[in-house]
Short mmCIF file of C-alpha atoms in Angstrom, two decimals:
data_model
loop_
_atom_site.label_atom_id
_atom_site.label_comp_id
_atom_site.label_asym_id
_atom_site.label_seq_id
_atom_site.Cartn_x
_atom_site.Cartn_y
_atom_site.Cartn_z
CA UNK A 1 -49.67 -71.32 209.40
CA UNK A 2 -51.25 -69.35 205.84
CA UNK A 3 -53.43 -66.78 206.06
CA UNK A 4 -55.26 -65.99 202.86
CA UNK A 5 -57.65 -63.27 202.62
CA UNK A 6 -60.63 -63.36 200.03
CA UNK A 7 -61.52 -60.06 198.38
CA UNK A 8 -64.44 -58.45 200.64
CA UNK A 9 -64.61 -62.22 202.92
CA UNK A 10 -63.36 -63.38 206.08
CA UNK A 11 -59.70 -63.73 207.16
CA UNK A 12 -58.97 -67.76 207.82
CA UNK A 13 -56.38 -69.33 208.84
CA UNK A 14 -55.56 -72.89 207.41
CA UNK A 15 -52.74 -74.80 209.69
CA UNK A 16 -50.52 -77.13 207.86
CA UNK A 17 -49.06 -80.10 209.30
CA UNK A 18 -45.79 -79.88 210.67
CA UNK A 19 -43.45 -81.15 207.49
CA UNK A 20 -40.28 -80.91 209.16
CA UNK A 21 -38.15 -83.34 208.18
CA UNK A 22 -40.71 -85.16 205.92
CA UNK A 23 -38.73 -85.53 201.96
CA UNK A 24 -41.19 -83.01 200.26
CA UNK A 25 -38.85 -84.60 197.02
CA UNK A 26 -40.51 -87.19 196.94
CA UNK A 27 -44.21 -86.02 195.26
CA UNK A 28 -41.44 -84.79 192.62
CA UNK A 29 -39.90 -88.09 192.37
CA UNK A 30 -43.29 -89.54 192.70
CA UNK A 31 -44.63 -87.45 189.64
CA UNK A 32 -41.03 -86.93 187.46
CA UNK A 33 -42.01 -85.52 183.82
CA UNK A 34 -39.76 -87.60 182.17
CA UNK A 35 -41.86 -90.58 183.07
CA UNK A 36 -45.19 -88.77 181.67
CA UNK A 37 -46.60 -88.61 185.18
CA UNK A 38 -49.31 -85.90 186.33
CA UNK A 39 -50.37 -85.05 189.58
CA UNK A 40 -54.59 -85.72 189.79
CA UNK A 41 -56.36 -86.32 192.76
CA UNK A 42 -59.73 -85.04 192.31
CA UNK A 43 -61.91 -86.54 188.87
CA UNK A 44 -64.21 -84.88 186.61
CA UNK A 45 -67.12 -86.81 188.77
CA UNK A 46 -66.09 -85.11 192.07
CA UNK A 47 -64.26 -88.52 193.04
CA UNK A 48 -61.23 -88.62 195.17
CA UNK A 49 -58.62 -90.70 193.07
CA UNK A 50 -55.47 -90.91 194.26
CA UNK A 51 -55.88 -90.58 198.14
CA UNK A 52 -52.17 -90.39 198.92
CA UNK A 53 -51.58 -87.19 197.84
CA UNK A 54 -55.09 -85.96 198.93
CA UNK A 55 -54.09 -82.43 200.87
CA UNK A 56 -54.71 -82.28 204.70
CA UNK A 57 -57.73 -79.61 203.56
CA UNK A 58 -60.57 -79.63 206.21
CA UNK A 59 -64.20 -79.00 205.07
CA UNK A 60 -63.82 -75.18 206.15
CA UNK A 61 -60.99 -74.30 203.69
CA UNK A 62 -62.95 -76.57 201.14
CA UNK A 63 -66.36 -74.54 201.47
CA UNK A 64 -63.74 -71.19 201.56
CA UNK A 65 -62.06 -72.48 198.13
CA UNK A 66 -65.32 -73.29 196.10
CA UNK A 67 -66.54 -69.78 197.17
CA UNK A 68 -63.87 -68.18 196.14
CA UNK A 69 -63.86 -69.73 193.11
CA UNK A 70 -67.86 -68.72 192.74
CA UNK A 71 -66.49 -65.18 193.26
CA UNK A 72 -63.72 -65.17 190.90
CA UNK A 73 -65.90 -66.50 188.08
CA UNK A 74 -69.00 -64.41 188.73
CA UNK A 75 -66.13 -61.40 188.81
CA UNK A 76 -65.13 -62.20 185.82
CA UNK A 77 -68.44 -63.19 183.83
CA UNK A 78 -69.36 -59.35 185.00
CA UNK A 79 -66.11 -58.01 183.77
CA UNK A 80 -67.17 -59.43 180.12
CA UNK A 81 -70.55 -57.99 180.49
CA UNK A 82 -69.17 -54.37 181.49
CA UNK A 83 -66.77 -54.23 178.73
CA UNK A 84 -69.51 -55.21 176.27
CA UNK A 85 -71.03 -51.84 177.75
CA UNK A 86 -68.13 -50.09 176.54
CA UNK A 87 -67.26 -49.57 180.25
CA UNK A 88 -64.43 -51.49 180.75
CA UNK A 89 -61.21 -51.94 177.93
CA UNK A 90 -60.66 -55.10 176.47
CA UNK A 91 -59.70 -57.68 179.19
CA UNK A 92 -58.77 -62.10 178.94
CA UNK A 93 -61.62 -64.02 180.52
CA UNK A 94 -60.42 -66.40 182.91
CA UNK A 95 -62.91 -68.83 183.10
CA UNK A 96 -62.05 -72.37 183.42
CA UNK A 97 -58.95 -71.55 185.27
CA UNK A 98 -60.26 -70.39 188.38
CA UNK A 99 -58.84 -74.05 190.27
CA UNK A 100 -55.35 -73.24 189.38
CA UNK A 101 -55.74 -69.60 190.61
CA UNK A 102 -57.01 -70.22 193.62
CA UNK A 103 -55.20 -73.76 194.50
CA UNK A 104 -52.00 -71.79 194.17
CA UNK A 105 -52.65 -69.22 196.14
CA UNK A 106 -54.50 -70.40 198.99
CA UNK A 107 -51.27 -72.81 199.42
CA UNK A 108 -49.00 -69.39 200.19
CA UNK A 109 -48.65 -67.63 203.27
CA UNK A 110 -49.64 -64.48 203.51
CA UNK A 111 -46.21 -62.78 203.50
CA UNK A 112 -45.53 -64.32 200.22
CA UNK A 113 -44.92 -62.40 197.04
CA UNK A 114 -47.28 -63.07 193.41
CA UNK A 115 -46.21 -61.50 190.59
CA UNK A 116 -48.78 -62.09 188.00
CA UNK A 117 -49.77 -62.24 184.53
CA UNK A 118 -53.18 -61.35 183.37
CA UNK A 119 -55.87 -64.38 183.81
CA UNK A 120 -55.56 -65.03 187.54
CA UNK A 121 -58.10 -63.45 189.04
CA UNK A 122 -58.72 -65.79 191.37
CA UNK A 123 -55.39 -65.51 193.21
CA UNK A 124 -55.13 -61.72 193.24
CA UNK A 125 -58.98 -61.69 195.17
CA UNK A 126 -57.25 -64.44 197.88
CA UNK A 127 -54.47 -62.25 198.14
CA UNK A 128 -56.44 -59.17 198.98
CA UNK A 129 -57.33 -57.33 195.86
CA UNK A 130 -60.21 -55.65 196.10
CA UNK A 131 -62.18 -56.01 192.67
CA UNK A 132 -62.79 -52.52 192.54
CA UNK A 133 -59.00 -52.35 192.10
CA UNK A 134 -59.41 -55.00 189.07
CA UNK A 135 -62.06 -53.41 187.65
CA UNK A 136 -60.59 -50.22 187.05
CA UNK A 137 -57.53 -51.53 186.06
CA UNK A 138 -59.12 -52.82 182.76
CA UNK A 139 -61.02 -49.63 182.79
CA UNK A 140 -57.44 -48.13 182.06
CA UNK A 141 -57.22 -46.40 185.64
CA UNK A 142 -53.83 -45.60 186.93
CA UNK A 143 -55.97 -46.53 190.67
CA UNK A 144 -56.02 -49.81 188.99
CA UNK A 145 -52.07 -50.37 189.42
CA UNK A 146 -52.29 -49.57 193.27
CA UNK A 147 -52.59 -52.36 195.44
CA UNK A 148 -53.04 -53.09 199.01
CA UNK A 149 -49.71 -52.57 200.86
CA UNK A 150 -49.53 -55.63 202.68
CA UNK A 151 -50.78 -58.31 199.72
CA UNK A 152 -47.14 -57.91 198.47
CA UNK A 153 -48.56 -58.59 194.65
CA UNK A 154 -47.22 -56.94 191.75
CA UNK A 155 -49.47 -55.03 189.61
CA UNK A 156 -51.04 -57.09 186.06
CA UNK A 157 -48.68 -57.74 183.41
CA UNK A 158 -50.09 -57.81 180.26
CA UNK A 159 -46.02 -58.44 178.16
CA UNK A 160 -45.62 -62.08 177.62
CA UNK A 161 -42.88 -63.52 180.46
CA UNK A 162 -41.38 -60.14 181.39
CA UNK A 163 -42.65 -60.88 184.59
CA UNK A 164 -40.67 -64.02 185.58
CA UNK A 165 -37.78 -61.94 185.49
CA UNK A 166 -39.40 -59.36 188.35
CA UNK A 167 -40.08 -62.23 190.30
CA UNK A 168 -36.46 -64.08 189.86
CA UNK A 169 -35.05 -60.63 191.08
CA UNK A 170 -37.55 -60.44 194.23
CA UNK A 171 -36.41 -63.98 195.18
CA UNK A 172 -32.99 -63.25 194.73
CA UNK A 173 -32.96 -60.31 197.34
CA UNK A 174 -35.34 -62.81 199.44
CA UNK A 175 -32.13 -65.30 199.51
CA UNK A 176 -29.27 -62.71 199.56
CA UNK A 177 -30.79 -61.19 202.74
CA UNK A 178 -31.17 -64.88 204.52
CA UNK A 179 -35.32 -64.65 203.82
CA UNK A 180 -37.81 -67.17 204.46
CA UNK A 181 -40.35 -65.56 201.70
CA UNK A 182 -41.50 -67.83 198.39
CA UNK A 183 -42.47 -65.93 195.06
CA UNK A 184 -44.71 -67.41 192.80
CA UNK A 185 -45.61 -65.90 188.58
CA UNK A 186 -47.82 -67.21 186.71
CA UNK A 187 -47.23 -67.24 183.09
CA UNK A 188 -48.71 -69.24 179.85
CA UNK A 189 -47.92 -71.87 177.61
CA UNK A 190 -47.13 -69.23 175.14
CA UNK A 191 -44.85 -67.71 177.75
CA UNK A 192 -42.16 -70.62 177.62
CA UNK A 193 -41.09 -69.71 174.34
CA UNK A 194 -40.29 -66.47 175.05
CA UNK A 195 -36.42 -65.68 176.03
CA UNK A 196 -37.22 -63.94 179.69
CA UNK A 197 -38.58 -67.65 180.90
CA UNK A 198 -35.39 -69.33 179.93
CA UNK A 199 -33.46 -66.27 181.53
CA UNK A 200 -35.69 -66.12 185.08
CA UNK A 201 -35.33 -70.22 185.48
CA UNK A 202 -31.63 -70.26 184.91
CA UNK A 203 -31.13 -67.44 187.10
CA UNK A 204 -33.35 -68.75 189.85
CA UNK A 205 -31.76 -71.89 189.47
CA UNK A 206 -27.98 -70.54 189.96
CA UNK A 207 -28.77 -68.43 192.48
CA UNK A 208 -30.74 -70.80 194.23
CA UNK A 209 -33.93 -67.69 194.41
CA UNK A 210 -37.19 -69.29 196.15
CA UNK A 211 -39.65 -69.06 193.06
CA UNK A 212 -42.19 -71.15 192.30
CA UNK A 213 -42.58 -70.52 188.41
CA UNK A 214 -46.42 -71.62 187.83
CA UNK A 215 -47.44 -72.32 184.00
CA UNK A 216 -51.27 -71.89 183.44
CA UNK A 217 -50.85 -74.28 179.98
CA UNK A 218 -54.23 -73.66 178.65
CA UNK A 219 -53.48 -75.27 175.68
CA UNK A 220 -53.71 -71.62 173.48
CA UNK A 221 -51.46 -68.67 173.05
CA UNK A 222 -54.03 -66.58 171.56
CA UNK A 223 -54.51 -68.80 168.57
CA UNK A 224 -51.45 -70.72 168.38
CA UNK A 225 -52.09 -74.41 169.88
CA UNK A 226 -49.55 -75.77 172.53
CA UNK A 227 -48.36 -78.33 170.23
CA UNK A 228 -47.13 -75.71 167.88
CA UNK A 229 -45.76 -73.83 170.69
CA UNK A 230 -42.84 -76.29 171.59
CA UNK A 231 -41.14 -80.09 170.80
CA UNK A 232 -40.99 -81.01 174.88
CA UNK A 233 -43.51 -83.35 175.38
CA UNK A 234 -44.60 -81.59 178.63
CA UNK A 235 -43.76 -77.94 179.94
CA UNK A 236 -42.59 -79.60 182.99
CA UNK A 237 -39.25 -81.68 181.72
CA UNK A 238 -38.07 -77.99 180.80
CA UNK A 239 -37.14 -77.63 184.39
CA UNK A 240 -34.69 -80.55 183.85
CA UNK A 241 -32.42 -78.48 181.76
CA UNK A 242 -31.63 -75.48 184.55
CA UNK A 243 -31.57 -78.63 187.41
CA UNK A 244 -34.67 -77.93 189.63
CA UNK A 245 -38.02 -80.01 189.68
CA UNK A 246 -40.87 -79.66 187.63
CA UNK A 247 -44.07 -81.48 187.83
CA UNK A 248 -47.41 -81.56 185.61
CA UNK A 249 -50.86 -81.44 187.19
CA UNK A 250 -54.06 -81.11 186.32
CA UNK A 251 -54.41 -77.49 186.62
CA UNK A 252 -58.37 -78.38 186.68
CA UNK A 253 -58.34 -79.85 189.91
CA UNK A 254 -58.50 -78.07 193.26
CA UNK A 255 -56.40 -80.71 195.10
CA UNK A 256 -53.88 -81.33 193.18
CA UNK A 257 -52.83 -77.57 192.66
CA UNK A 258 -53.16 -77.05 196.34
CA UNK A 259 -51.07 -80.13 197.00
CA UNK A 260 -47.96 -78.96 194.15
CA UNK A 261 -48.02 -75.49 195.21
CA UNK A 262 -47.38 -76.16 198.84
CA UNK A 263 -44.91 -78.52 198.37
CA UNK A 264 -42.89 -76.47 195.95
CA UNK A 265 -43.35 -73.73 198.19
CA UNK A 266 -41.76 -75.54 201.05
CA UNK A 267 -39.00 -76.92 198.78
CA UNK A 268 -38.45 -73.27 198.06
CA UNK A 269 -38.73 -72.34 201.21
CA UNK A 270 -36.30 -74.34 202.58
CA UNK A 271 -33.54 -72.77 200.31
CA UNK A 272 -33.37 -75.26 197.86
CA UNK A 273 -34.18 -73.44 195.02
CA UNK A 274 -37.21 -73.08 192.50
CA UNK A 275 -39.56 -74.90 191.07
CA UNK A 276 -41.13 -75.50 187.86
CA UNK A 277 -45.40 -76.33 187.79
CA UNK A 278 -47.40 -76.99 184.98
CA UNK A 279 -50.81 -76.82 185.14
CA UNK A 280 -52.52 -77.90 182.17
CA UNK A 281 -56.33 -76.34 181.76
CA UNK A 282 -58.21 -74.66 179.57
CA UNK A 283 -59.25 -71.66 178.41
CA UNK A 284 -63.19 -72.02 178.08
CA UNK A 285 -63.59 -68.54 176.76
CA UNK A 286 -61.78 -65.99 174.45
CA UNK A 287 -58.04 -65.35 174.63
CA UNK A 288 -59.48 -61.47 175.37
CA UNK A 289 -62.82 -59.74 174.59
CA UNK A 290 -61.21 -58.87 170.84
CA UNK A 291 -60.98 -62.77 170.22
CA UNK A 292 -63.01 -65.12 168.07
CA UNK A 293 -61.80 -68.67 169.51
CA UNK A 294 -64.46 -70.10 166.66
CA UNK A 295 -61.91 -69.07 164.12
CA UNK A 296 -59.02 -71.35 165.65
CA UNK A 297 -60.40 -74.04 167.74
CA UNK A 298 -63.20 -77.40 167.09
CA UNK A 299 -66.33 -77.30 168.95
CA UNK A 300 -66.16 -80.70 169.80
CA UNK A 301 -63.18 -79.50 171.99
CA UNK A 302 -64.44 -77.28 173.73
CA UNK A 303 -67.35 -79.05 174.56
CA UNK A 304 -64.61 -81.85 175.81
CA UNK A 305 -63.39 -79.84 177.91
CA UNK A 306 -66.24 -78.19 179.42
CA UNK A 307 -66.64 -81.56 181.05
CA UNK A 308 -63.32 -80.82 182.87
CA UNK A 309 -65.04 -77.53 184.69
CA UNK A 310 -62.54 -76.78 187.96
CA UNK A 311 -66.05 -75.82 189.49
CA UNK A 312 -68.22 -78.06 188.63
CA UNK A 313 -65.63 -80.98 190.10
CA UNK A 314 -65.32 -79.17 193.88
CA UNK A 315 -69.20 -79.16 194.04
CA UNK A 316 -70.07 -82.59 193.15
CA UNK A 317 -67.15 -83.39 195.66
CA UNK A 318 -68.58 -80.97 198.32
CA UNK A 319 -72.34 -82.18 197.59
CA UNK A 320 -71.21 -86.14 197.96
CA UNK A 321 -69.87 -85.18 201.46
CA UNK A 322 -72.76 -84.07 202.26
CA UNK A 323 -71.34 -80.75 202.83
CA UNK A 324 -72.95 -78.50 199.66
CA UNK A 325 -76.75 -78.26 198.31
CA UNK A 326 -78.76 -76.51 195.97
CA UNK A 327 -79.59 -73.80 198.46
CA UNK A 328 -76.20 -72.70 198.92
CA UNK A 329 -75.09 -72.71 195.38
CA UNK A 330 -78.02 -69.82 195.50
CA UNK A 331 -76.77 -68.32 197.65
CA UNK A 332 -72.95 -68.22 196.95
CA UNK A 333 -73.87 -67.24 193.58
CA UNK A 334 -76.25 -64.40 194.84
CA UNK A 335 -73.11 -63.26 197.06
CA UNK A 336 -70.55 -62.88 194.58
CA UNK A 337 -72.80 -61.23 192.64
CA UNK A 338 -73.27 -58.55 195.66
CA UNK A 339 -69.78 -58.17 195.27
CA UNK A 340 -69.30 -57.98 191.64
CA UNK A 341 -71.95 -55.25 191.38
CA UNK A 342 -70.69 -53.71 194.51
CA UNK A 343 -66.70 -53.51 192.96
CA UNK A 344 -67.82 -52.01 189.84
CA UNK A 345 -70.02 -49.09 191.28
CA UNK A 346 -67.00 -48.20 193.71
CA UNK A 347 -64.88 -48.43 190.50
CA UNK A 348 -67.16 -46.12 188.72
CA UNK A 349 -67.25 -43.81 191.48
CA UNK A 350 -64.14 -42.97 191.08
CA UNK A 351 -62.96 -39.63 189.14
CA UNK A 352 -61.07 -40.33 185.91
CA UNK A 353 -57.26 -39.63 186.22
CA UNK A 354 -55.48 -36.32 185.32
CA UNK A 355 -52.47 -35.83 183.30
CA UNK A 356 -50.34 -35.72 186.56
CA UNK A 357 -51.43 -38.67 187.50
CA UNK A 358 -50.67 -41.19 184.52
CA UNK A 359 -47.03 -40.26 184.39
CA UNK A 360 -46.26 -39.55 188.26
CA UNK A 361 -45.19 -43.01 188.87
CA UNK A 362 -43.08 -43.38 185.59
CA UNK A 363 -39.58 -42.25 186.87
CA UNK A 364 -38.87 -40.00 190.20
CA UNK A 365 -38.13 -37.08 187.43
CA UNK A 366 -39.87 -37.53 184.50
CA UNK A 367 -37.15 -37.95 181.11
CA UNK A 368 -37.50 -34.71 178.41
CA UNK A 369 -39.76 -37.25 176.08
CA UNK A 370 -42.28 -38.54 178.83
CA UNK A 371 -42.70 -34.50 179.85
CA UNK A 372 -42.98 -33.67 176.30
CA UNK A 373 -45.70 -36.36 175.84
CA UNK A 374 -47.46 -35.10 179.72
CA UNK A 375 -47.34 -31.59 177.84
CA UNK A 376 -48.92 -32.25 174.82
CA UNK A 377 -51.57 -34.33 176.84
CA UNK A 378 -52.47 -31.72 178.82
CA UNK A 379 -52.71 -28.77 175.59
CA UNK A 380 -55.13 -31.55 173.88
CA UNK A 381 -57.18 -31.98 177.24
CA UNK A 382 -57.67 -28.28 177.36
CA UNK A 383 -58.77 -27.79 173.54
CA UNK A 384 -60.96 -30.85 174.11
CA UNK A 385 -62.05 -29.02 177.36
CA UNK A 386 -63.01 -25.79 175.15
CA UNK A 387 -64.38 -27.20 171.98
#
């Protein structure tokens, strides 16, 4: 059974078939890099198009994804608006990537670990974030690193890749103690060139560490294109090198993320190691709020791709089965808005840190330097105080 919990929604539970003894290997075989294969079930027109590996998703955890994805976008669209306020810090947009966020995570069980990077909001609101909590992390609060206790997630990362190593250690004390836990970390395109990746897979791979290394390829690091970034013809076949699967899907569609995820997670699961997913999207927006995407990439392209909009495929899905109208769009919309609004006032109600606070969760006792710097903090707080 998984449990996933949407920020501020309802607790559901979404039972699995029994896999036991079924060769999960085989949607890996089915979908090997080296052959150029990707994993797409759901098209751009809402259509189902490969029915085989259609997920045993019932119109309740359908309805429950597309919401969440409403939420996670609204969330975000509001996050751009408050920091063009000057009341949040620069922060990466995640729109267009909200399928791969929430596809992943709605495919873990609860007790699962996420480490993240920095544009999955999606996933950190199904794993119990509140968006107050995200909100006042990019509003530079030290509140914003404190999570609740039992969503096991990390706080954001914001250095390229380090991350994959955290994760590689938590599933290597999940397998040394005889665990049953998967971890999943998200990373980009632009993270697979970076040495930590290579270190965390081979690692993982040796020590046979449940992870399920997820790569959001949206086809930019910052401004450099993903065919600058590397020579492999897919992200995937990298897993080939440190012996472990890795498959390509469209990281657009709901299904197919759902249906990768869960499957590497019970491959992981079942001690045999980590997995490799790439999930090529797109990033319709800025790399951050400081970014001009006009400067680096074709209109004509992003218009392409807008096409391709994770959301816009589950609806025309959900609306052909009869299942999704007008109406409710309205009132989903209207609903994560609630939220939105209602995340950044408790945000905002909160008082801004003290010195204490920003370096009490450095080190247990603080090194000379970091009480030098909490020092000098506090003598420029109290002159700004006086002036």
């Amino acid at each position: 059974m998984s449990r996933a919990q949407v920020s501020e929604g309802t607790l559901i539970d979404y039972r699995h078939e029994d896999r036991a003894g079924i060769d999960v290997a085989s949607l890996f075989e089915a979908f090997d890099p080296l052959r150029g294969a990707k994993l797409s079930i759901l098209d751009e027109s809402g259509a189902i198009v490969d029915k085989q590996w259609m997920p045993d998703l019932g119109p309740e955890a359908i309805l429950e994804a597309y919401r969440a994805m409403v939420l996670a976008r609204v969330a975000d669209t509001k996050a751009v608006s408050l920091q063009r306020q000057g009341r949040l810090y620069t922060l990466p947009p995640n729109l267009g990537q909200e399928a791969a966020a929430v596809g992943s995570a709605m495919a873990l069980e609860k007790t699962d670990w996420m480490v993240p990077a920095y544009r999955e909001l999606g996933a950190w609101l199904w794993k119990g974030v509140p968006l107050k909590v995200v909100y006042l992390w990019y509003a530079g609060s030290e509140y914003g690193n404190v999570f609740p206790p039992d969503t096991r997630i990390l706080p954001i990362c914001v250095p390229i890749s380090t991350q994959l190593l955290h994760a590689a250690g938590i599933g290597h004390a999940i397998a040394y103690r005889g665990g049953s836990d998967v971890v999943i970390s998200y990373f980009g395109d632009g993270g697979t060139s970076e040495g930590d990746f290579h270190e965390a897979l081979n690692w993982s791979a040796v020590f046979n560490c449940p992870v399920i290394f997820f790569c959001n390829n949206n086809q930019y690091a910052i401004s450099c294109p993903r065919r600058d970034q590397t020579r492999s013809e897919t992200i995937a076949q990298k897993a080939i090198a440190y012996g472990i699967p890795g498959i390509q899907i469209d990281g657009n569609d709901l299904f197919a993320v759902y249906r990768a995820t869960r499957e590497a997670a019970h491959h992981a699961r079942s001690g045999r190691g980590p997995v490799l997913i790439e999930a090529e999207t797109y990033r319709m927006g800025a790399h951050t709020t400081s970014d001009d995407p006009g400067r680096y990439r074709e209109k004509a392209e992003e218009e392409a791709w807008k096409g391709r909009d994770p959301l816009l495929r589950v609806r025309r899905y959900l609306e052909a089965a009869g299942l999704w109208n007008e109406s409710l769009e309205s009132a989903a919309l209207e609903d994560a808005g609630r939220k939105a609004d209602q995340g950044s006032r408790e945000a905002e109600a909160l008082p801004p840190n003290d010195a204490d606070e920003i370096f009490r969760h450095a080190f247990a006792e603080l090194t000379p330097e970091l009480q030098a710097q909490k020092n000098a903090l506090k003598t420029f707080l109290k002159w700004k105080e006086s002036s």
